[in-house]
Coordinates of C-alpha atoms and ligand atoms in Angstrom, one line a residue:
M771 CA -17.8 -49.8 52.9
I772 CA -19.8 -49.3 50.1
Y773 CA -16.8 -48.2 47.7
F774 CA -19.3 -45.6 44.4
D775 CA -15.7 -44.9 42.4
N776 CA -14.8 -46.9 39.9
S777 CA -14.2 -44.5 37.0
A778 CA -11.1 -42.9 39.3
T779 CA -9.8 -46.6 40.3
T780 CA -10.9 -49.4 40.6
K781 CA -9.5 -52.9 43.3
T782 CA -8.0 -55.1 41.0
D783 CA -9.7 -58.6 40.5
S784 CA -8.1 -61.0 42.6
T785 CA -8.1 -63.5 40.1
V786 CA -6.7 -61.4 37.8
L787 CA -4.2 -60.6 40.7
S788 CA -3.1 -63.8 40.9
T789 CA -2.0 -64.4 37.9
Y790 CA 0.0 -61.3 37.8
Q791 CA 1.7 -62.5 41.1
S792 CA 2.5 -66.1 39.4
V793 CA 4.2 -64.3 35.9
S794 CA 6.0 -62.3 37.4
E795 CA 7.4 -65.1 39.8
N796 CA 7.4 -67.1 37.4
Y797 CA 8.3 -65.7 33.9
F798 CA 10.4 -63.0 35.0
A799 CA 12.7 -62.9 32.0
N800 CA 12.9 -60.0 29.3
P801 CA 11.0 -61.7 26.2
S802 CA 14.4 -59.6 24.3
S803 CA 16.5 -61.8 25.2
L804 CA 17.5 -65.0 23.1
H805 CA 17.3 -68.0 25.7
Q806 CA 14.4 -69.5 26.7
L807 CA 13.5 -68.0 29.6
G808 CA 13.3 -64.8 26.8
E809 CA 10.9 -67.3 24.8
Q810 CA 8.7 -68.3 27.1
S811 CA 8.4 -64.2 27.8
Q812 CA 7.5 -63.4 25.2
Q813 CA 5.3 -66.0 23.7
L814 CA 2.9 -65.1 26.7
L815 CA 3.2 -61.3 25.6
T816 CA 2.1 -61.9 22.4
R817 CA -0.8 -65.1 23.9
S818 CA -2.1 -61.4 26.0
R819 CA -1.2 -59.5 22.9
K820 CA -4.1 -62.1 20.7
Q821 CA -6.6 -63.1 23.2
I822 CA -7.2 -58.6 24.0
A823 CA -6.8 -58.7 19.8
Q824 CA -9.3 -60.8 19.6
I825 CA -12.1 -60.4 21.8
M826 CA -12.2 -56.9 20.9
N827 CA -12.0 -58.3 17.3
V828 CA -9.3 -56.8 15.6
S829 CA -5.5 -58.0 14.5
E830 CA -3.2 -58.5 16.7
G831 CA -0.6 -56.4 15.0
E832 CA -2.9 -53.3 15.4
I833 CA -2.6 -53.4 19.5
Y834 CA 0.0 -52.9 21.8
F835 CA 0.3 -52.6 25.6
T836 CA 1.4 -49.3 27.2
S837 CA 0.3 -48.1 31.3
G838 CA -2.9 -46.5 30.9
G839 CA -5.4 -44.2 29.1
T840 CA -2.5 -40.9 30.1
E841 CA -0.3 -42.5 28.0
G842 CA -1.9 -44.4 25.1
D843 CA -4.6 -40.4 24.8
N844 CA -0.5 -38.5 24.1
L845 CA 0.6 -40.7 22.4
A846 CA -1.7 -41.4 19.3
I847 CA -2.6 -36.7 20.1
K848 CA 1.7 -36.3 20.1
G849 CA 2.3 -39.2 18.2
T850 CA -0.7 -38.6 15.2
A851 CA 1.1 -34.3 15.3
I852 CA 4.7 -35.6 14.9
E853 CA 4.0 -38.2 12.2
K854 CA 1.7 -35.4 10.5
M855 CA 2.9 -32.7 11.0
N856 CA 3.8 -32.0 7.5
R857 CA 1.0 -32.4 6.4
G858 CA -1.2 -29.9 9.1
R859 CA -1.6 -28.5 11.8
H860 CA -4.7 -28.5 12.7
V861 CA -6.4 -30.1 15.4
I862 CA -10.5 -30.4 16.1
T863 CA -11.7 -31.7 20.5
A864 CA -14.3 -31.3 22.5
S865 CA -14.0 -28.5 25.3
T866 CA -14.7 -31.9 27.9
E867 CA -12.3 -34.4 26.8
H868 CA -10.2 -35.6 29.8
P869 CA -6.6 -33.6 30.9
A870 CA -4.9 -36.0 29.6
V871 CA -6.4 -34.9 25.6
I872 CA -6.9 -31.6 26.8
K873 CA -2.9 -31.1 28.0
S874 CA -1.4 -32.6 25.3
L875 CA -2.9 -30.3 23.1
E876 CA -1.9 -27.4 25.2
Q877 CA 1.7 -28.6 25.2
L878 CA 1.3 -28.6 20.4
E879 CA -0.5 -25.3 21.2
M880 CA 3.4 -23.7 22.5
L881 CA 4.1 -25.6 19.6
G882 CA 2.6 -23.2 17.5
W883 CA -0.7 -26.0 16.9
D884 CA -4.3 -25.0 15.9
V885 CA -6.3 -27.2 17.8
T886 CA -10.3 -26.3 18.3
Y887 CA -12.2 -27.0 21.3
L888 CA -16.0 -27.4 20.3
P889 CA -18.2 -27.0 22.2
V890 CA -20.9 -29.3 23.6
D891 CA -25.2 -29.4 24.8
K892 CA -26.5 -29.9 27.8
E893 CA -26.6 -33.8 27.1
G894 CA -22.5 -33.0 26.8
K895 CA -22.3 -33.9 23.1
I896 CA -20.5 -32.7 19.9
N897 CA -22.4 -30.8 17.2
I898 CA -22.1 -32.8 13.5
D899 CA -22.3 -28.9 12.3
E900 CA -20.2 -27.6 13.6
L901 CA -17.8 -30.5 13.8
E902 CA -17.9 -30.4 9.8
N903 CA -17.7 -26.8 9.7
A904 CA -14.2 -26.4 12.2
I905 CA -12.6 -29.0 9.5
K906 CA -10.1 -27.2 7.3
K907 CA -7.2 -28.5 4.7
E908 CA -5.1 -28.4 7.8
T909 CA -7.1 -31.3 10.0
V910 CA -4.6 -34.0 10.8
L911 CA -6.7 -35.2 13.6
V912 CA -10.0 -35.2 15.5
S913 CA -9.8 -35.9 19.0
L914 CA -13.2 -37.2 21.0
M915 CA -14.0 -39.8 24.6
A916 CA -16.7 -42.5 23.7
V917 CA -17.7 -41.3 27.6
N918 CA -17.6 -38.3 29.4
S919 CA -15.4 -40.3 33.2
E920 CA -17.3 -37.3 35.0
T921 CA -20.8 -37.3 33.3
G922 CA -20.9 -40.4 31.6
S923 CA -22.2 -38.4 28.3
L924 CA -22.4 -39.8 25.2
Q925 CA -19.9 -38.4 21.7
P926 CA -22.2 -39.5 18.5
L927 CA -19.1 -41.3 17.7
K928 CA -20.7 -42.8 14.8
E929 CA -22.0 -39.8 13.1
V930 CA -18.1 -38.2 13.6
G931 CA -17.0 -41.4 11.9
E932 CA -19.6 -41.1 8.6
L933 CA -18.5 -38.0 8.4
L934 CA -14.6 -38.5 8.5
E935 CA -15.8 -40.8 5.5
Q936 CA -15.6 -37.6 3.2
Y937 CA -12.1 -37.0 5.0
P938 CA -10.4 -39.9 4.8
S939 CA -6.6 -38.6 6.0
I940 CA -7.6 -37.2 9.2
H941 CA -6.7 -39.5 12.1
F942 CA -9.7 -40.2 14.6
H943 CA -9.0 -41.0 17.9
V944 CA -10.9 -41.5 20.3
D945 CA -10.3 -41.7 24.4
A946 CA -12.4 -44.9 25.2
V947 CA -11.0 -45.7 28.8
Q948 CA -14.6 -45.2 30.0
A949 CA -17.0 -46.7 27.6
I950 CA -15.2 -50.8 27.5
G951 CA -17.0 -52.7 28.8
K952 CA -20.3 -50.5 29.4
I953 CA -21.0 -49.2 25.8
D954 CA -20.5 -50.3 22.2
L955 CA -17.8 -50.2 21.0
D956 CA -17.2 -51.9 17.5
L957 CA -13.9 -51.4 16.5
N958 CA -13.2 -53.6 13.7
N959 CA -16.3 -51.4 11.2
S960 CA -15.3 -48.1 12.2
R961 CA -13.7 -45.2 11.2
I962 CA -11.9 -45.1 14.3
D963 CA -7.5 -44.7 13.6
M964 CA -7.2 -45.3 17.3
A965 CA -9.0 -46.0 21.1
V966 CA -7.1 -45.4 24.4
F967 CA -7.5 -48.4 27.1
S968 CA -7.3 -48.5 30.9
G969 CA -6.7 -51.5 33.0
H970 CA -7.2 -50.0 36.2
K971 CA -10.3 -49.0 35.1
F972 CA -12.4 -52.5 35.1
H973 CA -9.5 -54.6 36.8
A974 CA -6.4 -55.1 35.9
P975 CA -3.7 -53.7 37.8
K976 CA -2.3 -49.8 37.3
G977 CA -0.3 -49.5 35.0
T978 CA -1.6 -52.0 32.6
G979 CA -3.7 -50.4 29.6
F980 CA -3.4 -50.7 25.0
I981 CA -4.0 -48.8 22.3
Y982 CA -5.5 -49.6 18.8
V983 CA -3.9 -48.1 16.0
K984 CA -5.5 -49.0 12.8
A985 CA -4.2 -51.0 10.4
G986 CA -2.4 -48.8 7.9
R987 CA -2.1 -45.9 10.4
K988 CA 0.8 -44.9 11.0
I989 CA 1.8 -42.9 14.4
A990 CA 4.7 -41.1 15.3
S991 CA 6.5 -43.2 18.8
L992 CA 7.3 -41.1 21.6
M993 CA 9.7 -43.6 23.6
S994 CA 12.8 -44.0 22.1
G995 CA 15.1 -47.2 22.7
G996 CA 15.1 -51.1 21.8
G997 CA 12.7 -50.9 19.3
Q998 CA 9.9 -53.0 21.4
E999 CA 6.2 -53.1 20.5
D1000 CA 6.9 -52.7 16.8
T1001 CA 8.8 -49.8 17.4
L1002 CA 6.2 -47.5 18.8
R1003 CA 6.9 -48.3 22.6
S1004 CA 9.9 -48.5 23.8
G1005 CA 11.4 -50.2 27.0
T1006 CA 11.4 -53.4 28.2
E1007 CA 7.3 -54.2 28.5
N1008 CA 5.4 -55.4 31.6
V1009 CA 5.2 -59.1 30.7
P1010 CA 3.4 -59.6 33.5
G1011 CA 0.8 -56.8 33.8
S1012 CA -0.2 -57.6 29.5
V1013 CA -1.4 -60.9 31.0
A1014 CA -2.7 -60.2 33.9
L1015 CA -4.5 -56.8 31.4
A1016 CA -5.4 -59.5 29.5
K1017 CA -7.3 -61.7 31.3
A1018 CA -9.2 -58.5 33.0
V1019 CA -10.2 -57.9 29.4
R1020 CA -11.9 -61.5 29.0
L1021 CA -12.9 -61.3 32.3
L1022 CA -14.9 -58.0 31.9
M1023 CA -16.1 -58.9 27.7
E1024 CA -17.8 -62.1 28.8
K1025 CA -20.8 -61.2 31.1
K1026 CA -20.4 -57.7 28.8
T1027 CA -24.3 -57.9 28.4
E1028 CA -24.9 -58.8 31.8
N1029 CA -22.8 -56.7 33.4
I1030 CA -24.6 -54.0 31.4
K1031 CA -27.7 -54.9 32.5
K1032 CA -26.9 -54.7 36.5
L1033 CA -25.3 -51.2 36.4
I1034 CA -27.9 -49.7 34.9
D1035 CA -30.8 -51.6 37.6
I1036 CA -28.3 -50.5 39.5
K1037 CA -28.1 -46.8 37.6
N1038 CA -31.5 -46.1 37.1
L1039 CA -32.5 -47.1 40.8
I1040 CA -30.0 -44.2 41.5
I1041 CA -31.2 -41.5 39.9
D1042 CA -35.3 -42.1 40.0
Y1043 CA -33.9 -41.7 44.0
L1044 CA -32.0 -38.1 43.8
S1045 CA -34.5 -36.8 41.0
A1046 CA -36.6 -37.5 43.5
L1047 CA -35.1 -34.7 46.4
E1048 CA -35.6 -31.3 45.5
K1049 CA -32.1 -29.6 46.1
V1050 CA -30.7 -32.5 44.0
T1051 CA -29.9 -32.4 40.0
V1052 CA -29.3 -34.8 38.2
F1053 CA -26.7 -33.4 35.5
T1054 CA -26.3 -36.9 33.6
P1055 CA -27.7 -36.5 30.3
T1056 CA -30.7 -39.9 30.0
E1057 CA -28.6 -41.1 27.6
S1058 CA -25.4 -42.0 28.9
A1059 CA -23.1 -44.6 29.5
P1060 CA -24.3 -47.0 32.3
H1061 CA -22.1 -46.8 35.6
I1062 CA -21.9 -42.9 36.0
I1063 CA -24.3 -40.4 37.8
C1064 CA -23.3 -37.2 38.3
F1065 CA -25.4 -35.0 40.4
G1066 CA -25.0 -32.6 42.9
I1067 CA -26.6 -30.4 45.9
K1068 CA -28.2 -26.5 44.9
N1069 CA -25.4 -24.6 46.9
I1070 CA -23.8 -27.3 48.3
R1071 CA -19.3 -27.3 47.4
G1072 CA -19.2 -31.2 45.6
E1073 CA -16.2 -31.7 48.5
V1074 CA -18.4 -31.5 51.9
V1075 CA -21.0 -34.4 49.6
V1076 CA -17.8 -36.4 49.3
H1077 CA -16.7 -36.2 52.8
A1078 CA -19.5 -36.6 54.6
L1079 CA -20.1 -39.5 52.1
E1080 CA -17.0 -40.8 53.6
R1081 CA -17.3 -40.4 57.4
K1082 CA -20.5 -42.5 56.2
D1083 CA -18.1 -45.3 54.3
I1084 CA -19.2 -44.3 51.4
Y1085 CA -17.0 -43.0 48.7
I1086 CA -17.4 -41.1 45.4
S1087 CA -16.0 -38.3 44.0
T1088 CA -15.5 -34.9 42.6
T1089 CA -16.0 -35.1 39.5
S1090 CA -12.6 -35.9 37.7
A1091 CA -10.3 -37.8 40.0
C1092 CA -6.9 -37.6 37.7
S1093 CA -8.1 -34.3 38.0
S1094 CA -10.1 -33.0 40.7
K1095 CA -7.1 -32.1 44.0
K1096 CA -5.9 -29.6 41.4
K1097 CA -7.8 -25.6 40.8
D1098 CA -7.9 -25.6 36.9
K1099 CA -9.6 -28.5 37.3
L1100 CA -12.7 -28.8 33.7
H1101 CA -16.1 -28.9 34.2
S1102 CA -17.1 -31.2 32.1
V1103 CA -20.1 -30.2 33.7
A1104 CA -19.6 -25.9 33.0
E1105 CA -19.5 -26.9 29.8
M1106 CA -22.9 -28.1 29.0
G1107 CA -24.8 -24.9 30.2
Y1108 CA -24.8 -25.4 33.9
T1109 CA -24.0 -22.3 36.8
K1110 CA -20.2 -22.3 38.0
N1111 CA -22.4 -22.6 41.3
E1112 CA -23.9 -25.6 39.0
A1113 CA -21.4 -27.1 38.7
E1114 CA -19.4 -26.8 41.1
S1115 CA -22.0 -28.7 43.9
A1116 CA -21.3 -31.6 41.1
V1117 CA -19.9 -35.4 42.1
R1118 CA -20.1 -38.0 40.3
I1119 CA -21.2 -42.0 41.5
S1120 CA -19.0 -44.7 39.5
L1121 CA -20.3 -48.5 39.5
S1122 CA -18.7 -51.3 39.2
H1123 CA -20.7 -54.9 38.5
H1124 CA -19.6 -55.4 41.6
N1125 CA -21.5 -52.9 43.0
T1126 CA -24.4 -54.6 44.3
E1127 CA -28.6 -52.8 44.5
Q1128 CA -28.6 -53.3 48.7
E1129 CA -25.6 -50.7 48.4
V1130 CA -27.6 -48.3 47.3
D1131 CA -30.5 -49.0 50.1
I1132 CA -27.2 -47.9 52.0
F1133 CA -26.4 -45.8 50.6
K1134 CA -29.8 -43.8 50.8
R1135 CA -30.6 -44.5 54.2
A1136 CA -27.1 -42.0 54.3
F1137 CA -27.6 -39.9 51.8
D1138 CA -31.6 -39.3 53.1
E1139 CA -29.4 -38.1 56.0
V1140 CA -26.4 -36.1 54.7
H1141 CA -29.0 -33.9 52.5
L1142 CA -31.2 -33.0 54.8
R1143 CA -27.9 -32.3 57.0
L1144 CA -26.0 -30.1 54.1
Q1145 CA -29.6 -27.8 54.5
L1146 CA -29.8 -27.1 57.8
I1147 CA -26.0 -25.5 57.0
E1148 CA -26.6 -24.1 53.7
Ligands
PLP1259 C1 -11.9 -40.6 29.6 C2 -9.5 -40.4 30.5 N1 -9.4 -40.6 29.8 C3 -8.1 -41.0 30.0 C4 -8.1 -41.1 31.4 C5 -5.9 -41.2 32.5 O1 -6.6 -43.0 32.2 P1 -4.9 -43.4 32.8 O2 -5.1 -42.8 34.9 O3 -4.7 -44.6 33.2 O4 -4.0 -42.4 32.8 C6 -8.8 -41.2 32.3 C7 -8.7 -41.4 33.7 O5 -9.3 -41.2 34.3 C8 -9.7 -40.3 31.4 O6 -10.9 -41.4 32.9

């Protein structure tokens, strides 16, 4: 089997899974319980938070555990909206954001909020002047993803941050779900106020994640209850998940440079191969994340390619897996100026550092056959 669908989800690392199991068995008490067992669970949670904070170069009070990317995006957006509703009700985002962002904003629109969806260029980037022109007195939030999950496009976060220095009251939220371990993200020395991460995208268990909220930035909680996570996210804590998550962050980041180099080498091999095929268009821009390759075979719908490769035990996806079974899916490729037909041909290979160059050779042989056969039935 060749698994090239790591931006949809990754296989949980076996050592991370052992940690999850051992904490579940040995430290099952509720961290809020006053007894010694509860205290031990609390200590594990504190240690995991500290570990993540150290690796991300932020302080531990700025890290809150969540269930993943969707929850984090909802919390950052709606939490800001509720907190700042008396100051202004305007948000700016990009048209190519993940549904966790777009749908959260659509809910706000139903409640009377005003949302600006900035267009993107052929590279999938917003334009800084257009962002500046969109800012108004009522703007309370700018929400942008670091790495586009469908195409690997990068947003100019540094330039956005520099612009937002002039607007200190606007919250800057970054969906960093596809960015951690793949690109440099300096939370400490940036204008970013909130950043969202999801464990299952980097070999941690599903249902784990964390949000960074810069010290001094206040957002309202969406989960009311027992006041866990410094009242931001009530609910009994997922201690085994958080310990496993911290371990996965450590494993990811201690080999970050090496892993990125490996991803770039594999990505380049695949892009060189695909670019030489006459009927294939590569949608991923040159400057992009090291692990995502979005492309399409002319006039062949993406799902046909996915299923043809599946029959050869190779797993890729049609753009964003979170929405790929829904009819109303958003096409970043279409937003980048490609035709509807081209966008419908889009498929995505997404890599993990566990992939190898040998797998690329097998993929190439399989795709040689698949793309010739599909052209015959075109
Ligand atoms: C950019 C981005 N944001 C948010 C999410 C949602 O994350 P989760 O699956 O952890 O809810 C995803 C998932 O694909 C994503 O790629």
